[in-house]
Structure formats: C-alpha cells, structure tokens
Coordinates of C-alpha atoms in Angstrom, one line a residue:
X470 CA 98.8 -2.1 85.1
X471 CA 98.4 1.2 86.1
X472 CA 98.1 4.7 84.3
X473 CA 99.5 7.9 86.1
X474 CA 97.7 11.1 84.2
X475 CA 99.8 14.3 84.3
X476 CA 98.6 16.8 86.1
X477 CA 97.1 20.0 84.1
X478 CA 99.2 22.6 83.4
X479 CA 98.5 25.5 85.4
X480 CA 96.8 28.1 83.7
X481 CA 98.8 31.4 83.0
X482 CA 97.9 34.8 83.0
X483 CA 98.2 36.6 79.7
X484 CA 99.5 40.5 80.5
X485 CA 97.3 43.0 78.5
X486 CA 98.2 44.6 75.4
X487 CA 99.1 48.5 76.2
X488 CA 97.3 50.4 74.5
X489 CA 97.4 54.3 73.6
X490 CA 93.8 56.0 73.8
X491 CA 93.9 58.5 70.7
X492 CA 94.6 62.0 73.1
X493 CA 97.6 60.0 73.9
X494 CA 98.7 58.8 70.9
X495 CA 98.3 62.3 69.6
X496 CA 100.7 64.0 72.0
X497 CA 103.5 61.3 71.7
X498 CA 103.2 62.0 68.4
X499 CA 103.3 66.3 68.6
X500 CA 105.7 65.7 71.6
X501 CA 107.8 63.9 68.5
X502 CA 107.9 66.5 66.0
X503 CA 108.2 69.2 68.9
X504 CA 111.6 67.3 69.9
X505 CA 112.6 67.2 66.7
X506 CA 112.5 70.5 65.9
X507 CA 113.8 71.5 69.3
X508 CA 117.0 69.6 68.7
X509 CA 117.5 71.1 65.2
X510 CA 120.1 73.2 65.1
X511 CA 118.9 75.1 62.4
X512 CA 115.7 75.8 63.3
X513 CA 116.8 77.2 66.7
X514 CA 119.5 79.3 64.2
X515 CA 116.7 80.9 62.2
X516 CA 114.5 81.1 64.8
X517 CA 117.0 83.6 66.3
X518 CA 118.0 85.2 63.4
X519 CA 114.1 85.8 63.1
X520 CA 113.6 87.5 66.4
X521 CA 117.1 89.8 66.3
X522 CA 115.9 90.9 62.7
X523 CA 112.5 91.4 64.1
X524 CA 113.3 93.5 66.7
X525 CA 116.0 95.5 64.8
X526 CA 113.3 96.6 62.5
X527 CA 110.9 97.9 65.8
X528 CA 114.1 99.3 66.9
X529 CA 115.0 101.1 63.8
X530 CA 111.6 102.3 63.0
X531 CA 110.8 103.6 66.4
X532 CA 114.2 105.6 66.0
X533 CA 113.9 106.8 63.1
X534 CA 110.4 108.4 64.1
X535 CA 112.1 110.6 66.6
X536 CA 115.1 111.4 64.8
X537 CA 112.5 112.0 61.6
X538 CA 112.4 115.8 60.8
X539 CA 114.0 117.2 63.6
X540 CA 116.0 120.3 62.5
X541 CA 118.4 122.2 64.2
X542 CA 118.3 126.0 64.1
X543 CA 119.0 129.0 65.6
X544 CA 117.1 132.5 65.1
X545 CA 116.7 135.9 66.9
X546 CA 114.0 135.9 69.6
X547 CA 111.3 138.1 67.3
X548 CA 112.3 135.3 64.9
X549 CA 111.1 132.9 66.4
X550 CA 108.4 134.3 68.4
X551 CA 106.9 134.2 65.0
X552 CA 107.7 130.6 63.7
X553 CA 104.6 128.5 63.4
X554 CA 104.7 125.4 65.8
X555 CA 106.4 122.8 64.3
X556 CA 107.7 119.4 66.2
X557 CA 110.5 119.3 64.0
X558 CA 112.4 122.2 65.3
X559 CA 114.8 122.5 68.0
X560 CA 115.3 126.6 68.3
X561 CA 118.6 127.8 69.7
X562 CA 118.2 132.0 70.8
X563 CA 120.8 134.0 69.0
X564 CA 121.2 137.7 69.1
X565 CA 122.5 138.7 65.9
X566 CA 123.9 137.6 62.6
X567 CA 127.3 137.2 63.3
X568 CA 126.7 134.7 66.4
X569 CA 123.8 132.7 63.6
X570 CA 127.2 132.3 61.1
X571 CA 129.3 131.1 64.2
X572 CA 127.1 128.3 64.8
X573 CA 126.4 127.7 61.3
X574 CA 129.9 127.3 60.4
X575 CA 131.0 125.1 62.9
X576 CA 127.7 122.6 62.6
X577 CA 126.1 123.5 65.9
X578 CA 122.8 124.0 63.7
X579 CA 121.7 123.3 60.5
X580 CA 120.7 127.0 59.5
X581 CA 119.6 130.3 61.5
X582 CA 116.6 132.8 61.0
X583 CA 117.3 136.3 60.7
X584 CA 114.5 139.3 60.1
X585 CA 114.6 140.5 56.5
X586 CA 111.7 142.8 55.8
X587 CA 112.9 142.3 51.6
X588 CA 111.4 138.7 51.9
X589 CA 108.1 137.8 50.7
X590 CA 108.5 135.5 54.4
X591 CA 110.3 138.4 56.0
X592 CA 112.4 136.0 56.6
X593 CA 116.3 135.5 55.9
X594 CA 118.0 131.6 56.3
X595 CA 121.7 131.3 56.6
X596 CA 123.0 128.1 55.7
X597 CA 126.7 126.6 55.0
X598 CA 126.0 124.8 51.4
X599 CA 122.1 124.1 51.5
X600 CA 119.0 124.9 53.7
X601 CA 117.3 122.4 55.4
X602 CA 114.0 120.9 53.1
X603 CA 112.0 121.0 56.3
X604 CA 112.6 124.5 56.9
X605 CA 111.8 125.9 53.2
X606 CA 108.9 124.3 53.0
X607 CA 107.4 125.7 56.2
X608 CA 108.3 128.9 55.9
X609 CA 107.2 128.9 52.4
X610 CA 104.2 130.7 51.6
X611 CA 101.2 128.0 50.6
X612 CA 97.4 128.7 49.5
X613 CA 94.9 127.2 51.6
X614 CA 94.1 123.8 51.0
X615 CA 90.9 122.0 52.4
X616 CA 91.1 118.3 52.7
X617 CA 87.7 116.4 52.5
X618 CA 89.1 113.4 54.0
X619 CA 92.3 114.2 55.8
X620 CA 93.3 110.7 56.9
X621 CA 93.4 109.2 53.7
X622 CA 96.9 109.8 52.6
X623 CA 98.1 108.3 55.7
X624 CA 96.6 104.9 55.6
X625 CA 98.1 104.0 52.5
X626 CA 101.1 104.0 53.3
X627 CA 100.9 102.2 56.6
X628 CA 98.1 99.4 54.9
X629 CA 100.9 97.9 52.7
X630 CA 103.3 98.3 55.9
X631 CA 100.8 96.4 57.9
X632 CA 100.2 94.0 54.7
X633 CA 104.4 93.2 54.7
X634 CA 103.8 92.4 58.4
X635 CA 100.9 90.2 58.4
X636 CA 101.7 88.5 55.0
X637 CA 105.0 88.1 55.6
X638 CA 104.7 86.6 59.0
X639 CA 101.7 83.9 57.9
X640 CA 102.9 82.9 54.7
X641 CA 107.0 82.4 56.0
X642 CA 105.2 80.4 59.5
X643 CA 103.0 78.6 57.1
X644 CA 105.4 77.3 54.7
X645 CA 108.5 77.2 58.1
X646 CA 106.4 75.0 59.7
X647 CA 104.1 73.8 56.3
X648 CA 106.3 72.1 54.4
X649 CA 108.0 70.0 56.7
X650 CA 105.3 68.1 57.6
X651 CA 104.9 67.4 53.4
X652 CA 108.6 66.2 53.4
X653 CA 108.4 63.7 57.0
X654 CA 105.2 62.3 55.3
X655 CA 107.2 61.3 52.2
X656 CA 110.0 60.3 54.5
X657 CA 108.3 57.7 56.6
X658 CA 106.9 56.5 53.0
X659 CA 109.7 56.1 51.1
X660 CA 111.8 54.7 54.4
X661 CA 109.1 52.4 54.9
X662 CA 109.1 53.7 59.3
X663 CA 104.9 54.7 58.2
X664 CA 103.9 50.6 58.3
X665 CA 105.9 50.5 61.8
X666 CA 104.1 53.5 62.9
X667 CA 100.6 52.6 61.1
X668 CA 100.7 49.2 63.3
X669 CA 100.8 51.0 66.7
X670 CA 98.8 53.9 66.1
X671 CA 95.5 54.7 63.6
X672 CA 96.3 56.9 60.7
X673 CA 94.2 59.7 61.7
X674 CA 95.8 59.8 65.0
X675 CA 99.1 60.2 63.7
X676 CA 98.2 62.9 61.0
X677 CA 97.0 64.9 64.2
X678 CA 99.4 64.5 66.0
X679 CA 101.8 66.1 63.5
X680 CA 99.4 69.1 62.8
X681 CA 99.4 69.8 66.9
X682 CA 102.8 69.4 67.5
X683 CA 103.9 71.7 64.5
X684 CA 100.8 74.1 65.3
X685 CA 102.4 74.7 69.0
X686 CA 105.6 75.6 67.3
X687 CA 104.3 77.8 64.4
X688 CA 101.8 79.4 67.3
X689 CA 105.2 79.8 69.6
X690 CA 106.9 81.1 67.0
X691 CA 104.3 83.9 66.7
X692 CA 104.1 85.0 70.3
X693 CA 107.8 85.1 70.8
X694 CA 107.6 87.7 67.5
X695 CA 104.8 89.4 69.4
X696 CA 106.4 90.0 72.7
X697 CA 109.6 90.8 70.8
X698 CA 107.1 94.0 69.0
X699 CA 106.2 94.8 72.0
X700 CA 109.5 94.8 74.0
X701 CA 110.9 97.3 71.1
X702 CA 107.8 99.7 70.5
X703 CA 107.5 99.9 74.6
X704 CA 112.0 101.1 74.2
X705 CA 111.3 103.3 71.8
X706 CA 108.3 105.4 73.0
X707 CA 105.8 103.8 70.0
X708 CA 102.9 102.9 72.6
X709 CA 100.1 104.9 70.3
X710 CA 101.5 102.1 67.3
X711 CA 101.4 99.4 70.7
X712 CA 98.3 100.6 71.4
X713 CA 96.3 100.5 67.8
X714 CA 98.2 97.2 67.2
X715 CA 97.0 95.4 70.2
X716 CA 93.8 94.1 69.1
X717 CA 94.6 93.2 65.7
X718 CA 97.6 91.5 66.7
X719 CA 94.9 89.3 69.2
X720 CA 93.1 88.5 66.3
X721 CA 95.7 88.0 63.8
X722 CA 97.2 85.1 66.4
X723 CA 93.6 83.6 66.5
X724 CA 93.3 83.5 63.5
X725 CA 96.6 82.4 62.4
X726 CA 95.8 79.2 64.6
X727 CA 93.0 77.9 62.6
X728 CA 94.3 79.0 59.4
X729 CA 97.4 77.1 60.2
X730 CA 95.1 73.8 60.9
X731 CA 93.9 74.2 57.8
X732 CA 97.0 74.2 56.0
X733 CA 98.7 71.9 57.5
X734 CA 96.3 69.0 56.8
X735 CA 96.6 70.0 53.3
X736 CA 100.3 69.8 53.4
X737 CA 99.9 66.4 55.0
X738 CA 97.2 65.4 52.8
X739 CA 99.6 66.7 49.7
X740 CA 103.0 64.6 51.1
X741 CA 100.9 61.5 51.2
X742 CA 100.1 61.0 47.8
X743 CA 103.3 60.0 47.1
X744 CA 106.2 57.9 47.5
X745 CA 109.3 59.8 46.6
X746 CA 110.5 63.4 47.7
X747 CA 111.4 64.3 43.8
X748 CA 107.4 63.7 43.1
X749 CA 106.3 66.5 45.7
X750 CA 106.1 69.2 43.4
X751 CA 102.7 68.9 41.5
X752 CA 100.7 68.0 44.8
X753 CA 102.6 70.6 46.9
X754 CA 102.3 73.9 44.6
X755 CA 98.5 74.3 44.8
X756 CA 99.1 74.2 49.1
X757 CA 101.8 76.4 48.4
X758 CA 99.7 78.9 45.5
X759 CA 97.5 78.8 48.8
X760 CA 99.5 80.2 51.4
X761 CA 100.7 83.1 49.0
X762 CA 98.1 84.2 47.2
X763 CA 96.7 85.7 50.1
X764 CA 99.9 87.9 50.8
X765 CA 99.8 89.7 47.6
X766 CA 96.2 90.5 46.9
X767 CA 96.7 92.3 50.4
X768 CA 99.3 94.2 49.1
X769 CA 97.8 95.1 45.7
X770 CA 94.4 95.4 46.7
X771 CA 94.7 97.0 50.4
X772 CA 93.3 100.3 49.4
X773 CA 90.3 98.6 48.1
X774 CA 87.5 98.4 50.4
X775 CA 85.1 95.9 48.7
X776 CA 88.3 93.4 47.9
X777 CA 89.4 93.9 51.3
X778 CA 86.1 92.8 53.0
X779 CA 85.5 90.1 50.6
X780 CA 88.8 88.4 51.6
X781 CA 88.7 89.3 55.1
X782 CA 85.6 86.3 55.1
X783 CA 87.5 84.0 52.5
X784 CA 89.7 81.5 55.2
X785 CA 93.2 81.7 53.2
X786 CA 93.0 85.6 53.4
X787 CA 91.2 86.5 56.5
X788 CA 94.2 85.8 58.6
X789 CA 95.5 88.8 57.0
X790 CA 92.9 90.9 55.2
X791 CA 90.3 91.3 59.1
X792 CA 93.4 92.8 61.1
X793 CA 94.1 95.4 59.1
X794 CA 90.6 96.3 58.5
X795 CA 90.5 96.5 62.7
X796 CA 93.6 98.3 62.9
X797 CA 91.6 100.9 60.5
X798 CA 88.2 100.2 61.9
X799 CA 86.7 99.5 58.9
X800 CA 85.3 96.3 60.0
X801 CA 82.2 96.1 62.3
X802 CA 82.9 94.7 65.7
X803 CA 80.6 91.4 64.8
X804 CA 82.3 90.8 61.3
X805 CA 85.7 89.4 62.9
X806 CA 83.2 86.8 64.8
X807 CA 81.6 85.9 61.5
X808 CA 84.7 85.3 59.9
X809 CA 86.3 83.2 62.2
X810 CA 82.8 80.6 62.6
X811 CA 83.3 80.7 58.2
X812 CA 87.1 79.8 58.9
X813 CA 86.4 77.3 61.7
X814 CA 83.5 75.5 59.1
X815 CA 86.1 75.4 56.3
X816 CA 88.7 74.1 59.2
X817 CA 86.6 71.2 59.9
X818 CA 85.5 70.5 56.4
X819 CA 89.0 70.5 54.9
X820 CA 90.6 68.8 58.2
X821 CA 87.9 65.7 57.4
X822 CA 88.9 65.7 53.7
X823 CA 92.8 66.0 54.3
X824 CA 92.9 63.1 56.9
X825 CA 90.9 60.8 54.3
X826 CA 93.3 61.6 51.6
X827 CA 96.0 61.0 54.4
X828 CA 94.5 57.8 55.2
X829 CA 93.4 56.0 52.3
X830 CA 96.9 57.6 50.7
X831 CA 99.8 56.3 53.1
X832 CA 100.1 52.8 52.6
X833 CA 100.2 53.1 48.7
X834 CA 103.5 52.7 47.5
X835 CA 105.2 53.6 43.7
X836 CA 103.3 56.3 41.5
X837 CA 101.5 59.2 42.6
X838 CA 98.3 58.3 44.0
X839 CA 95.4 60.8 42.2
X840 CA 93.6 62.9 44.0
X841 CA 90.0 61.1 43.0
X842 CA 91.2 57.8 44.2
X843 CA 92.7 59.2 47.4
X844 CA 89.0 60.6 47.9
X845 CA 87.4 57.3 47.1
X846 CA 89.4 55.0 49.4

C-alpha cells in the first residue's frame, strides 16, 4: 500500500503594514483640521467680516487724519500775510468785508479774517452762528510754554491705540483658533473616533498635528490682517504710521507664532482631561485667564515703563508688551532677541508638559482626570 504526501503549500508573501513616519502623520493630521476649517462656512464668514472691518478702520482713520482740522476761511491779503503757519487752514483771498459775509453766508468758508486794530489780536472773525474752535484758539493770545519732554503727551494716546491693536488681535486669534482645538479634543473623546485615531497614529503625533495645522491658520489669519493694514495705510497717504509700524508688526507675527504654540498645547492639554463638553470649563478658564490677562495689563499699564519691560520678557505678554516698546524705541535692539530665546524655552517646556498631559489623559474615560495624575501617567 502506498502513501501519496501532499505537496507543501507554497509559501505566500505577506504585503507590509503601511506605515506613517511621524512628519507624515503630523501633516495628515494639520492637513485635517486645515480642511476642516476651510470648509466651514462660518469661519470663512468671520474671517471676512474680519478683514472688511479691518480695513474700514485703516480706511477711516487714515481719512479722518486729513479731513482732521482743516478749516476753511477767507481773509484780506494783510490778513493773512500775518497768520501763523498752520496745516489746518485752507485761505481763500478776499478783498473786503462785504465779499467775507458773501462767502460766509452761503457756506463757502467756515469764517473770514478782517483787520480790526480794537482787538487785542487785531484781528476781527466773521462767522454765521459760531467760529471755528481751531481758529480761536490759534489766534488767541497764549504765554509761552516750555515743554521738558515734548513727545510725551503724544505717546499716550497712541500706546493704548497700539495696545487695542496687538491685544485685540492675539487674544481674539488665540481663543478663534484656541478653543477649538479644546472642543475636537473632547469631541473625539466623548464620540469615542480618539481609540480609532490612537491605533493608527501615536498620541503625540496627533496632538501636533492639531497645533500645526491650527497654527498655519491662526499665522494666515494674521498676515492677511497685515497686508490688509498695509493696503489701507499705503490708500490713504499713512506711510510714516506704515513705516514706524513695520518692524513691530515683523516682530509681533514672530512672536505671535511661538506664543500661539504655546497656547495651543495648553488648550489641547486642558480638552483632554475630560470626557464631556459640559465639564470644559474649570480646565479651560486658567488657558483662557492666560490669553487675556496679557491684553489688559497692556492697556492699564502701557505708560509704565518698568511694568512694560517686565512683561515684554514674561512669554503670555511679550507678544504684545516688546512691539510697542519697538514702535517707541524703548527697547534695546538685543532685548527683542532675549525675549524671544525666554519664550522659545518656556515653548518647549510647556509643549513637553502639555503633550504628557495629552497623552497619559486621552484614553481615560468618565470624570475629570486631575491635573497631578495626568502629570504622573
């Protein structure tokens, strides 16, 4: 009796696993919330809104300057030969007073100057109902004053202008592009899409790849703002503002970048601790205390020298506090560079701590995970 073995089965070739290196696996991941945002309706709505309202308020300032002051008036020629030089007059030659009542009374110019040698001026306005401000007050005799430092009243007022700007723009970018990132957190949690994601792609990898793709938006957002500035200061005749602004603004967007980083981990750190959207608020208000605190110590303490240099070094602050000390030059042309190594040092200390948090924090399901645990692992 014979046997008959089967012959072996041939061997087959086993296809490798694809795998994602990390760079990858961080773009597909920033080229997902990028999309996302992209498609939203509402972000490209606001976005818009942003930019009209942005460039209404160059618009309008740069017009108002040159409308600002200027009076119309007529006077006789010795009159005016006389006037001291102002910007805000536009003279029109008259030769007596009943041509200065003509154009008086039918609006051509605001008032006329006539010689009067019983005023203290020698100096007689004509006016419909009310003379012009501007006019009294420069023809109006003054004493001599002697200013010790002549450009001080003037940076007040443009500080806390420059404060608004700055503030305005990091905090509502911050928290625009912030927050989100603390809500899709929670989202993938509760929805359970993290343990689908978590199985393809490391933790870490995916917490970067949110910060990235919401930093290219945030950092987009600012430059289209930027070149929006520039396109209305450059209509309206502002270049001395274009000019003073343009190294700050180069700062403020480098420094906006890295500050962002930092915040960002700390909202995804802060939407990982927890498991439902209703339980956000006591792990997202200190992020939040964060990103506006900075905004208004600027504004109440931007005429104060020695608060203003000490946040211009502090990371939360300096985004705002160092380019308005350049756009006064009151910081030194090292100190921005100091600054910026302190903010890069906190960026990569906080960054470490936020992705642990992230980490050891996203698979935990139910109550709010503490912050010491999170730490712990």
């Amino acid at each position: 009796m014979s046997t008959t073995t089967a012959p072996a089965p041939a061997p087959t070739r086993q296809r490798p696993e694809a795998t994602l290196s990390a760079p990858q696996g961080v773009w597909l991941v920033a080229e997902r919330e990028i999309g996302g945002k992209l498609r939203s309706r509402s972000f490209l709505i606001s976005t818009a809104i942003l930019l009209l309202l942005a460039l209404a308020g160059v618009l309008w300032m740069g017009f108002q300057a040159g409308s600002a002051g200027t009076t119309q008036i007529a006077a006789t020629s010795d009159v005016a030969a006389e006037l001291p030089d102002a910007d805000g007059l536009e003279v029109t030659p008259i030769a007596d007073r009943s041509e200065a009542e003509a154009l008086v009374s039918d609006g051509t110019v605001e008032a006329a100057l006539l010689a009067d040698p019983a005023s203290p001026t020698g100096v007689l306005i004509i006016a419909e109902q009310e003379a012009p401000d501007a006019l009294v007050s420069l023809l109006s005799v003054a004493p001599t004053i002697e200013l010790l430092d002549p450009e001080a009243d003037d940076e007040g007022p443009m500080r806390y202008i420059l404060g608004i700007i700055f503030g305005v723009v990091f905090m509502g970018a911050a928290i625009t592009f912030g927050s989100p990132i603390t809500m899709s957190v929670i989202e993938e949690k509760q929805t359970r899409v993290i343990e689908i994601l978590i199985s393809a792609i490391p933790a870490r990898v995916l917490l970067a790849g949110k910060v990235l793709g919401n930093a290219i938006l945030a950092i987009g957002q600012i430059l289209l703002l930027i070149t929006v500035a520039v396109i209305g200061l450059v209509v309206t005749g502002q270049t001395d503002v274009l000019q003073g602004l343009g190294t700050p603004i180069v700062w403020f967007a480098v420094f906006f970048l890295f500050g962002f980083l930092l915040l960002a981990a700390m909202f995804a750190a802060a939407g990982s601790l927890v498991s439902r959207q209703e339980d956000s608020g006591p792990t997202l208000t200190p992020v939040m205390w964060l990103t506006m605190i900075p905004y208004f110590l600027v504004l109440f303490l931007g005429e104060n020298p020695v608060a203003m240099a000490i946040m211009s070094y502090v990371p939360f602050s300096a985004p705002v506090a160092m380019p308005i000390r350049l756009f006064f030059g009151d910081a030194m042309w090292w100190e921005p560079l100091v600054s910026l190594a302190i903010m890069l040092a906190t960026c990569l200390v906080v960054i470490a701590l936020g992705a642990k948090i992230y980490e050891n924090s996203l698979l935990r399901m139910g109550a709010r995970v503490k912050l010491s645990e999170a730490l712990k692992g």
